[in-house]
PDB file of C-alpha atoms in Angstrom:
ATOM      1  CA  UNK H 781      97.069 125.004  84.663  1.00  0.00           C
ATOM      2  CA  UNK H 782      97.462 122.166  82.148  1.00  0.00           C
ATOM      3  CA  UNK H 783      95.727 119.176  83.936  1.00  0.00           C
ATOM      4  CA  UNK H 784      98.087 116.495  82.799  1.00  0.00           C
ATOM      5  CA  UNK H 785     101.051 117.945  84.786  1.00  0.00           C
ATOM      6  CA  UNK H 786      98.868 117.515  87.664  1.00  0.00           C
ATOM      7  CA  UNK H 787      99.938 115.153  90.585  1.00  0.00           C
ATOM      8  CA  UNK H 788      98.598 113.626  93.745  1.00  0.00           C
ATOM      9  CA  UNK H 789     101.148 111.601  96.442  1.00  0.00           C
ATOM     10  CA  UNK H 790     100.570 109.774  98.959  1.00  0.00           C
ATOM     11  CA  UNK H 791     102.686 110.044 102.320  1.00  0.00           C
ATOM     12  CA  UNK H 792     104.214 113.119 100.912  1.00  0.00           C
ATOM     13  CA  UNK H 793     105.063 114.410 104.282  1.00  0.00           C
ATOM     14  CA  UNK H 794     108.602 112.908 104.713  1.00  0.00           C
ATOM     15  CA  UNK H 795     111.177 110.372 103.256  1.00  0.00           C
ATOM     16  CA  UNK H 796     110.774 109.014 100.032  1.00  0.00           C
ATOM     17  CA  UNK H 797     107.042 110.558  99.270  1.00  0.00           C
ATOM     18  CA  UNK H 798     108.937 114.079 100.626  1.00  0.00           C
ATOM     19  CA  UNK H 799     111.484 113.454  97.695  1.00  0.00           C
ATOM     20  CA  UNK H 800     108.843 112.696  95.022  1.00  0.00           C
ATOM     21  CA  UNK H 801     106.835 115.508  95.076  1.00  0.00           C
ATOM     22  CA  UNK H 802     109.879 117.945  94.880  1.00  0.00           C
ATOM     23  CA  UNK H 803     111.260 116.007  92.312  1.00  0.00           C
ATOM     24  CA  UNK H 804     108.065 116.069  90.590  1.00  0.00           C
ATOM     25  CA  UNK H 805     107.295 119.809  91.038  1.00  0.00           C
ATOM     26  CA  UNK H 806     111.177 120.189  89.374  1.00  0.00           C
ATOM     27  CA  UNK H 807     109.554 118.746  86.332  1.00  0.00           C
ATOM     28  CA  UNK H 808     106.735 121.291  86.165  1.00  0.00           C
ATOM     29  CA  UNK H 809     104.213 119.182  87.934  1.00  0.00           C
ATOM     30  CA  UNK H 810     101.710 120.711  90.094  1.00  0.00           C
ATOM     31  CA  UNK H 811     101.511 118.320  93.087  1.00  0.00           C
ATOM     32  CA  UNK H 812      98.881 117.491  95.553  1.00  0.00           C
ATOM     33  CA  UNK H 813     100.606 116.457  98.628  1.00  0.00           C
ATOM     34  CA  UNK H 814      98.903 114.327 100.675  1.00  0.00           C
ATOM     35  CA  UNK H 815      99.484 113.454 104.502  1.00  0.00           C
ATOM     36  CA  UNK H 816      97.580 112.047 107.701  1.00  0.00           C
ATOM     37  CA  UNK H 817      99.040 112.315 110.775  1.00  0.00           C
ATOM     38  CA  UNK H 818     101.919 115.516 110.525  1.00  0.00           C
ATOM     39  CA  UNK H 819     100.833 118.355 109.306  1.00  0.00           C
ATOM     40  CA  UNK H 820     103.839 120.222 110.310  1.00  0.00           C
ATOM     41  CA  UNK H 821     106.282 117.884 108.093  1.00  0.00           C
ATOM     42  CA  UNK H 822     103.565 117.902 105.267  1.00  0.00           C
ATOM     43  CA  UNK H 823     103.841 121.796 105.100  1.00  0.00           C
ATOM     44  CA  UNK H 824     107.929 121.331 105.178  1.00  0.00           C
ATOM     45  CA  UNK H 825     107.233 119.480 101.683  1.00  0.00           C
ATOM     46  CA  UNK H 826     105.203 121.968 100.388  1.00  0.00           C
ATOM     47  CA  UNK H 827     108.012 124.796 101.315  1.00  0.00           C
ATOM     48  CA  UNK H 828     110.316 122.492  99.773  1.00  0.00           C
ATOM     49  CA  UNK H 829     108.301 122.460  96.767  1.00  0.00           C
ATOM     50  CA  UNK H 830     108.103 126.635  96.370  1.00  0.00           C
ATOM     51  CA  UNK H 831     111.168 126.925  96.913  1.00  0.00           C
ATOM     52  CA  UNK H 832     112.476 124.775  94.287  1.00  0.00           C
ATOM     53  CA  UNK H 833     110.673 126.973  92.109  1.00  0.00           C
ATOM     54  CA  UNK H 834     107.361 124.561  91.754  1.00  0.00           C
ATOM     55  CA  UNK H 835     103.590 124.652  92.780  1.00  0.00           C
ATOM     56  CA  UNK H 836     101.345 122.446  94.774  1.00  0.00           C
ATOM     57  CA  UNK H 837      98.819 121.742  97.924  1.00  0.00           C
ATOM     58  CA  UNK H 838      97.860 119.875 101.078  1.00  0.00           C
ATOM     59  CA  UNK H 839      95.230 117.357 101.340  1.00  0.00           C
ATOM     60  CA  UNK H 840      94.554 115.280 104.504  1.00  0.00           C
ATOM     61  CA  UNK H 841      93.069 111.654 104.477  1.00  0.00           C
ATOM     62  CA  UNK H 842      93.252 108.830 106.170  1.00  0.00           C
ATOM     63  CA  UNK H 843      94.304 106.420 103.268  1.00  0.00           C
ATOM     64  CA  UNK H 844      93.109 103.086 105.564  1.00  0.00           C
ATOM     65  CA  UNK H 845      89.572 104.498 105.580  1.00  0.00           C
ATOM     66  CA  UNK H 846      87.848 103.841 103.083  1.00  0.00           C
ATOM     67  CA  UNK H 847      84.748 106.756 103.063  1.00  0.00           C
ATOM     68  CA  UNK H 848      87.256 109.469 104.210  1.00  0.00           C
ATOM     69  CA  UNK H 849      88.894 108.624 100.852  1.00  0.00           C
ATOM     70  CA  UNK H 850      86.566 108.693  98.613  1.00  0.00           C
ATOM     71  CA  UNK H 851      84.830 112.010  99.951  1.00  0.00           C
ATOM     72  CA  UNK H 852      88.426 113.759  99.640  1.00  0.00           C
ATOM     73  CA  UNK H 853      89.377 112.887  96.548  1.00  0.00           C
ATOM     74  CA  UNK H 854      85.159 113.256  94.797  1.00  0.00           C
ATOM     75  CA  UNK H 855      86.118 116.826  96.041  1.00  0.00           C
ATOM     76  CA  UNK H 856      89.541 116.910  94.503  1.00  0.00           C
ATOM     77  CA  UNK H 857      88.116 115.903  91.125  1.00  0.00           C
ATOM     78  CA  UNK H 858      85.448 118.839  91.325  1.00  0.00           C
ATOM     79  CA  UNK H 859      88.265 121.055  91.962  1.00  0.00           C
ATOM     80  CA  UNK H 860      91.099 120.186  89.700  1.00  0.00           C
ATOM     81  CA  UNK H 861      89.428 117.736  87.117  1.00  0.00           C
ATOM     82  CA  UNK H 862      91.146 114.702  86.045  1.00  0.00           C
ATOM     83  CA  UNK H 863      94.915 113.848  87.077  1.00  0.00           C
ATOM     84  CA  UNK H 864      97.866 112.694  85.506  1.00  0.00           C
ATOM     85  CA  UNK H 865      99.380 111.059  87.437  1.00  0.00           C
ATOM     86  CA  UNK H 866      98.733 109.211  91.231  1.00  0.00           C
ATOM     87  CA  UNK H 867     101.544 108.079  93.310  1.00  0.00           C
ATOM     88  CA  UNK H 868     100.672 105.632  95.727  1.00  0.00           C
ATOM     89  CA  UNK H 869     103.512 105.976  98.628  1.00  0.00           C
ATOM     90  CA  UNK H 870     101.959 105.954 101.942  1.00  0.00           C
ATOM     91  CA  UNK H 871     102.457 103.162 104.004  1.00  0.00           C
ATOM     92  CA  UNK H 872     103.583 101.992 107.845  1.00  0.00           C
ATOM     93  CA  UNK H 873     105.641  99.360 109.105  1.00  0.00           C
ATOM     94  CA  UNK H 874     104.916  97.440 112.156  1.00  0.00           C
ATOM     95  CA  UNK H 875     108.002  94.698 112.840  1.00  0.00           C
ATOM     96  CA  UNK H 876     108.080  91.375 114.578  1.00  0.00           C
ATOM     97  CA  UNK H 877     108.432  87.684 114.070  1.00  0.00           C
ATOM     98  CA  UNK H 878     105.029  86.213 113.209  1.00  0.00           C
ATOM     99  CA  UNK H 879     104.772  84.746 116.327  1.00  0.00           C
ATOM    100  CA  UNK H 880     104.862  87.637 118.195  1.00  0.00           C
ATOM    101  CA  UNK H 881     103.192  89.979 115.948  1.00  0.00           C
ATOM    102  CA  UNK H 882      99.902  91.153 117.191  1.00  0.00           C
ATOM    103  CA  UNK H 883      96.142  91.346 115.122  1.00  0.00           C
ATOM    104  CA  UNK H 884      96.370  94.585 115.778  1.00  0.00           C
ATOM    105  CA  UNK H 885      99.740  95.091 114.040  1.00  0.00           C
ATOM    106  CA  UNK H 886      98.804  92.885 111.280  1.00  0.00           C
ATOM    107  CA  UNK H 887      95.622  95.032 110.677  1.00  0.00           C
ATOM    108  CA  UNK H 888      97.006  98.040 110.730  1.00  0.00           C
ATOM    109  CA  UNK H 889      99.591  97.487 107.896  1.00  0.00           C
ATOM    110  CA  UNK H 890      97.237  95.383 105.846  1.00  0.00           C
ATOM    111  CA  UNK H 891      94.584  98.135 106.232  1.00  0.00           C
ATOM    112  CA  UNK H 892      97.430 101.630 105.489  1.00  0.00           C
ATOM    113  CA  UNK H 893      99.897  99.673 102.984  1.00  0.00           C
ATOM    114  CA  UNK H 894      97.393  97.359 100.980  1.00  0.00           C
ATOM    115  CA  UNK H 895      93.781  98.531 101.564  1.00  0.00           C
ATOM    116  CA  UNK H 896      95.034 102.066 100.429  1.00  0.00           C
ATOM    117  CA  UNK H 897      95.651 100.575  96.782  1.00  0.00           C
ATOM    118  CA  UNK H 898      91.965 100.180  96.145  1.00  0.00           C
ATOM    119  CA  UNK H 899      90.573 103.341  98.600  1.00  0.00           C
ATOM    120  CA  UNK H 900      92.927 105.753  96.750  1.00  0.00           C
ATOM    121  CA  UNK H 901      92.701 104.422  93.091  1.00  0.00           C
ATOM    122  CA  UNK H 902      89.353 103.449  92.809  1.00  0.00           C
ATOM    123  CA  UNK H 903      87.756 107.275  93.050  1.00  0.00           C
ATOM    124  CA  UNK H 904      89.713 108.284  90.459  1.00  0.00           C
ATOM    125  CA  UNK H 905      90.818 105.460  88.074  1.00  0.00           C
ATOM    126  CA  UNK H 906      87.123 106.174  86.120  1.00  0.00           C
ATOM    127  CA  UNK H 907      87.570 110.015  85.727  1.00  0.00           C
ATOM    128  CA  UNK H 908      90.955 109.113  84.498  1.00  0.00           C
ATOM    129  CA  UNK H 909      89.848 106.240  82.224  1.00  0.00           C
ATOM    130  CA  UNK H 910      86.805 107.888  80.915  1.00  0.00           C
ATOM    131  CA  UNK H 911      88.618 110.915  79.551  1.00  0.00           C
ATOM    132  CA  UNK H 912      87.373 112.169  76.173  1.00  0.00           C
ATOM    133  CA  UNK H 913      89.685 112.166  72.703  1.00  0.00           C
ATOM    134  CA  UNK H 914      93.108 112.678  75.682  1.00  0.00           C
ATOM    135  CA  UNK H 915      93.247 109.093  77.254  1.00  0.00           C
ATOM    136  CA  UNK H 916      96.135 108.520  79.412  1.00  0.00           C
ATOM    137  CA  UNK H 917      97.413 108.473  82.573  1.00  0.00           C
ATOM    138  CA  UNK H 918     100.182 107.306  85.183  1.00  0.00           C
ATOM    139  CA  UNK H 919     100.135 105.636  88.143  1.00  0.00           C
ATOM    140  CA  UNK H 920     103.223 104.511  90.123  1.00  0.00           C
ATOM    141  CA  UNK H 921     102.749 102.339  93.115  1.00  0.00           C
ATOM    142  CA  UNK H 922     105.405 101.935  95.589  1.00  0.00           C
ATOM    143  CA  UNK H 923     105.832  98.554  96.870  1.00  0.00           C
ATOM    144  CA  UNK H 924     109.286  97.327  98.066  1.00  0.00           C
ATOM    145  CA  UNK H 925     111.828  94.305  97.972  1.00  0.00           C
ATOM    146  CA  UNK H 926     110.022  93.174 101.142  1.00  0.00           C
ATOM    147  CA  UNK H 927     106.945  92.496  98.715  1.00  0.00           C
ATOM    148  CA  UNK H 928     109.389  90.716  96.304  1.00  0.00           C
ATOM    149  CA  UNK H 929     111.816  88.128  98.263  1.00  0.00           C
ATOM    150  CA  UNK H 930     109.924  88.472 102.139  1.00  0.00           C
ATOM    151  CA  UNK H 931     112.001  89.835 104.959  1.00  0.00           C
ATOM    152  CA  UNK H 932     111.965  88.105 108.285  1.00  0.00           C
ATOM    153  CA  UNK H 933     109.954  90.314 110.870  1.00  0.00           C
ATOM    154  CA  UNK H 934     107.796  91.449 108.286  1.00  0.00           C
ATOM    155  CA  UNK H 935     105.096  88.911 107.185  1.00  0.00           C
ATOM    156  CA  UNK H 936     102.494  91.857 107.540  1.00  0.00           C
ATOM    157  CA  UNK H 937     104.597  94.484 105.305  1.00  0.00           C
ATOM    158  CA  UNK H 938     105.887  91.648 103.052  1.00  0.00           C
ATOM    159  CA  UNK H 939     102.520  90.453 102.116  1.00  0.00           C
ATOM    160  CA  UNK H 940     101.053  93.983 101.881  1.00  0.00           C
ATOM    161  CA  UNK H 941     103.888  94.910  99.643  1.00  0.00           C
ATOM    162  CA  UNK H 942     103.353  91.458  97.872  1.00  0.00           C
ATOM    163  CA  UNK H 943      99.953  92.169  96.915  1.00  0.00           C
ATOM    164  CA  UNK H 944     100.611  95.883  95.871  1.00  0.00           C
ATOM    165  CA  UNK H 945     102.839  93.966  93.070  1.00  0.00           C
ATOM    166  CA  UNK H 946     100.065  91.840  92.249  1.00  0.00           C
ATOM    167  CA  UNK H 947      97.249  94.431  92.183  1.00  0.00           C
ATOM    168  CA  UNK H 948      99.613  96.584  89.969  1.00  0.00           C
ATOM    169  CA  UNK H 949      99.562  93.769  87.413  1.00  0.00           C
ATOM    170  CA  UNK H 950      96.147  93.278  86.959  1.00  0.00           C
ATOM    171  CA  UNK H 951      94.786  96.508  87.365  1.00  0.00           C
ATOM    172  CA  UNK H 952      97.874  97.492  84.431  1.00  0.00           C
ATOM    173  CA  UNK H 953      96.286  95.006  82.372  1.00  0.00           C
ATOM    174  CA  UNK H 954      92.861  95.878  82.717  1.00  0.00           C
ATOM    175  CA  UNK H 955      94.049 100.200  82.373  1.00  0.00           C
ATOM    176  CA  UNK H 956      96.319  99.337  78.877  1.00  0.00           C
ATOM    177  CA  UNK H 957      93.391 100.435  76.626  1.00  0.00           C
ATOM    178  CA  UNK H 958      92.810 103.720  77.975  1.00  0.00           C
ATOM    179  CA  UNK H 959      96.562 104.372  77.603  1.00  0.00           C
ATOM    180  CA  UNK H 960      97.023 104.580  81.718  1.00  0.00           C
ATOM    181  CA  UNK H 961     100.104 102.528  82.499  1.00  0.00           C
ATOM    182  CA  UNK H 962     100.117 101.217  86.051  1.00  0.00           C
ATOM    183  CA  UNK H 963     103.908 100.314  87.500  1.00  0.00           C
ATOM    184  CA  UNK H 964     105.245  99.662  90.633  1.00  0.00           C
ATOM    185  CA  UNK H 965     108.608 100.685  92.040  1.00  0.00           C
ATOM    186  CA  UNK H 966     110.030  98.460  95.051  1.00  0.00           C
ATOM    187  CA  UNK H 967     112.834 100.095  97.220  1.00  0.00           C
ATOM    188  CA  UNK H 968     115.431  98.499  99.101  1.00  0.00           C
ATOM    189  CA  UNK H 969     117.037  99.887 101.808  1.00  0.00           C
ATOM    190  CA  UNK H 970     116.108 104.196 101.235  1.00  0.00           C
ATOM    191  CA  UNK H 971     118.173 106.258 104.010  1.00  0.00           C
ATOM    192  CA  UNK H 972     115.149 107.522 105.809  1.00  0.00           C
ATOM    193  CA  UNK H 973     114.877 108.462 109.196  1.00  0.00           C
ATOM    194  CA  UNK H 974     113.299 105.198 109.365  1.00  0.00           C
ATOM    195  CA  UNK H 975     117.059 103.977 108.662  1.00  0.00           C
ATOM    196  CA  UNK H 976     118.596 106.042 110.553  1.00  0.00           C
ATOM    197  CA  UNK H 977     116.843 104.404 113.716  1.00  0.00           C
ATOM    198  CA  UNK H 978     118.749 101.328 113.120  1.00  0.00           C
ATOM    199  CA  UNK H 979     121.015  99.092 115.573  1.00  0.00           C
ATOM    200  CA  UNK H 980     124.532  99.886 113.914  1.00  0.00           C
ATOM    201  CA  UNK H 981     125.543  96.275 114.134  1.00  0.00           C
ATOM    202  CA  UNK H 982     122.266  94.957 112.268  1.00  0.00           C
ATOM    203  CA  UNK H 983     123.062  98.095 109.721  1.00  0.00           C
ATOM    204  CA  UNK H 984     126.121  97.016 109.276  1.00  0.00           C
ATOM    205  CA  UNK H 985     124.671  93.282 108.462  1.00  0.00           C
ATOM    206  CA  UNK H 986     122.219  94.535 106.076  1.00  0.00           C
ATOM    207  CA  UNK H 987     124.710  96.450 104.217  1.00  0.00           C
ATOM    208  CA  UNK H 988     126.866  93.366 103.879  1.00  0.00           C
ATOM    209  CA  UNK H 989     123.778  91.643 101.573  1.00  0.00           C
ATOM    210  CA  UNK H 990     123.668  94.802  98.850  1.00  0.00           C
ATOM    211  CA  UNK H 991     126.245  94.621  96.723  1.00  0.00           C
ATOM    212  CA  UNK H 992     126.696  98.397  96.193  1.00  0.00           C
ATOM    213  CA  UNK H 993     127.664  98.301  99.671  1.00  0.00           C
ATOM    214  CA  UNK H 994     125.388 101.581 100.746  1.00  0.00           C
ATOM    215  CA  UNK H 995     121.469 102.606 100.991  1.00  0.00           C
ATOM    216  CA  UNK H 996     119.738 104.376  98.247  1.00  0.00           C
ATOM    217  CA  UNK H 997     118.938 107.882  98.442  1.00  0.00           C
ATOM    218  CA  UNK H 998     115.144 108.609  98.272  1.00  0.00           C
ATOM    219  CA  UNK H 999     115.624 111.095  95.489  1.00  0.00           C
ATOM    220  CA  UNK H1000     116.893 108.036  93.541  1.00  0.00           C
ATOM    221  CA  UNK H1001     113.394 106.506  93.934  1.00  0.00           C
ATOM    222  CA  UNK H1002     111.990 110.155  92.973  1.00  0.00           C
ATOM    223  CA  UNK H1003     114.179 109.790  89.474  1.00  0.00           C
ATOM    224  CA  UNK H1004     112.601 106.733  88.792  1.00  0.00           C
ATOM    225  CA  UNK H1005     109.036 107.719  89.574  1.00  0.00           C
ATOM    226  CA  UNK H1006     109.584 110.950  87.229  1.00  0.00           C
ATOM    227  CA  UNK H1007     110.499 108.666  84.253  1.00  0.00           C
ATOM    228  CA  UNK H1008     107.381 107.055  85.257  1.00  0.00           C
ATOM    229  CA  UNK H1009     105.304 109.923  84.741  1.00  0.00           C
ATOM    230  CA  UNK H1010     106.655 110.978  81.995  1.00  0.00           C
ATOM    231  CA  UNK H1011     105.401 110.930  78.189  1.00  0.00           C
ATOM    232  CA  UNK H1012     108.629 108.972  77.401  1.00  0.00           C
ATOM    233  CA  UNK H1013     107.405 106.078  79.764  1.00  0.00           C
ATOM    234  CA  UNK H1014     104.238 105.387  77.541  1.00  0.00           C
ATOM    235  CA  UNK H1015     104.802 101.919  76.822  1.00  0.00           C
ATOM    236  CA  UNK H1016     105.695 100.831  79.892  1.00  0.00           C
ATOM    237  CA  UNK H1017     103.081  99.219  82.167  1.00  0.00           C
ATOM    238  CA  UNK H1018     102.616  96.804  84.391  1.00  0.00           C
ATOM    239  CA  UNK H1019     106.701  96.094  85.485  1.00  0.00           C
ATOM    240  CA  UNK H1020     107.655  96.042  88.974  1.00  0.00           C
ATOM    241  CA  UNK H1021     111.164  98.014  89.125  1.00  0.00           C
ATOM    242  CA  UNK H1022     113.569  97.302  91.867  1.00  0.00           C
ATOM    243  CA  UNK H1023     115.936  99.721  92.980  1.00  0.00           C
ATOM    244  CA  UNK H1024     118.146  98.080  95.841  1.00  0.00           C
ATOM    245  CA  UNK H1025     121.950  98.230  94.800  1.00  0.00           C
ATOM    246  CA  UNK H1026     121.320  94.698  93.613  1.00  0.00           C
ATOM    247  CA  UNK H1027     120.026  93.411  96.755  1.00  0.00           C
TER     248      UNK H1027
END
């Protein structure tokens, strides 16, 4: 196996992650699907995946903790060698106006959405970077228009997603030289179940402010994060791409 078409994602197990790794095994990646909590829905990607024709595998970690990251992934390395590519996906929401929103609520999505950045990156950014006469690398951070403009009930996911942006930046700048480009995609609205849960009436509100008058698809995120990956997105690092029907 050709260790730059290899792949890890985060929160493959449904929704958008679910849609990146398929679309990234349909480009001949091998993917390393990564989940938490569902194993069930993990293993539904990974079906997904073989049946579209591609290869891949489960890992479980708990991207909030720290140690259980960095022991997975030291034992990744020793299995598969370097990566091409990391996709940092997984993430919660917990919503409420600040005033109501608990410590517990804040620490949990500061901890999963923005803690993550540095427990899943920082095991393997120096394998990647210190990679002998074939420097290079990808990694694609998923942040969202939350992180961008703020979005009222969500001061913990807004300034998770807010410093995703800004750790993508630096940590772009500091990965140019090894020829590892470090971008971050940020979703609008993605019809996920997560959507689908939605009041109607405050659907039908939120569709009112995007001009293309509908949610994204996730595999329209999954496009983006392929052209990402790919050799053709070499000289692009360190941009923060919005998809959000011009939200």
């Amino acid at each position: 196996m050709n260790e730059d078409k290899k792949v890890l994602v985060t929160g493959a197990s449904g929704g958008i992650g679910r849609a990146i790794a398929v679309e990234a095994a349909k480009e001949g990646y091998y993917v390393i699907c990564h989940y938490n909590g569902n194993q069930a829905k993990a293993e539904e990607t990974l079906n997904l995946i073989k049946a579209a024709g591609g290869q891949g595998e489960l890992i479980k970690f708990d991207v909030s903790n720290r140690e259980d990251c960095k022991a997975k992934l030291d034992e990744l390395t020793a299995k598969h060698g370097i990566l091409w590519g990391i996709v940092n996906n997984a993430g919660i929401t917990r919503d409420n106006t600040f005033v109501a929103l608990s410590g517990e609520d804040w620490d949990k999505v500061i901890h999963t959405n923005l803690d993550s950045f540095y427990n899943v990156l920082n095991p393997l950014i120096m394998p990647m970077a210190s990679r002998k006469n074939k420097r290079g690398g990808r990694i694609i951070t998923i942040s969202s228009v939350s992180g961008v403009d703020g979005n009222r009930g969500q001061t913990n996911y807004s300034a998770a997603k807010a410093g995703i942006i800004g750790a993508t930046k630096a940590l772009a700048v500091e990965l140019a030289g090894r020829k590892i480009t470090v971008n971050a995609i940020a979703p609008g609205v993605i019809e996920t179940e997560m959507t689908k849960a939605i009041d109607p009436a405050v659907y039908e509100m939120i569709m009112s402010t995007i001009p293309m008058k509908r949610a994204g698809q996730p595999e329209e995120i999954a496009s983006a994060v392929n052209f990402l990956l790919s050799e053709g997105a070499g000289y692009i690092t360190r941009q923060v791409i919005e998809i959000d029907g011009g939200m």
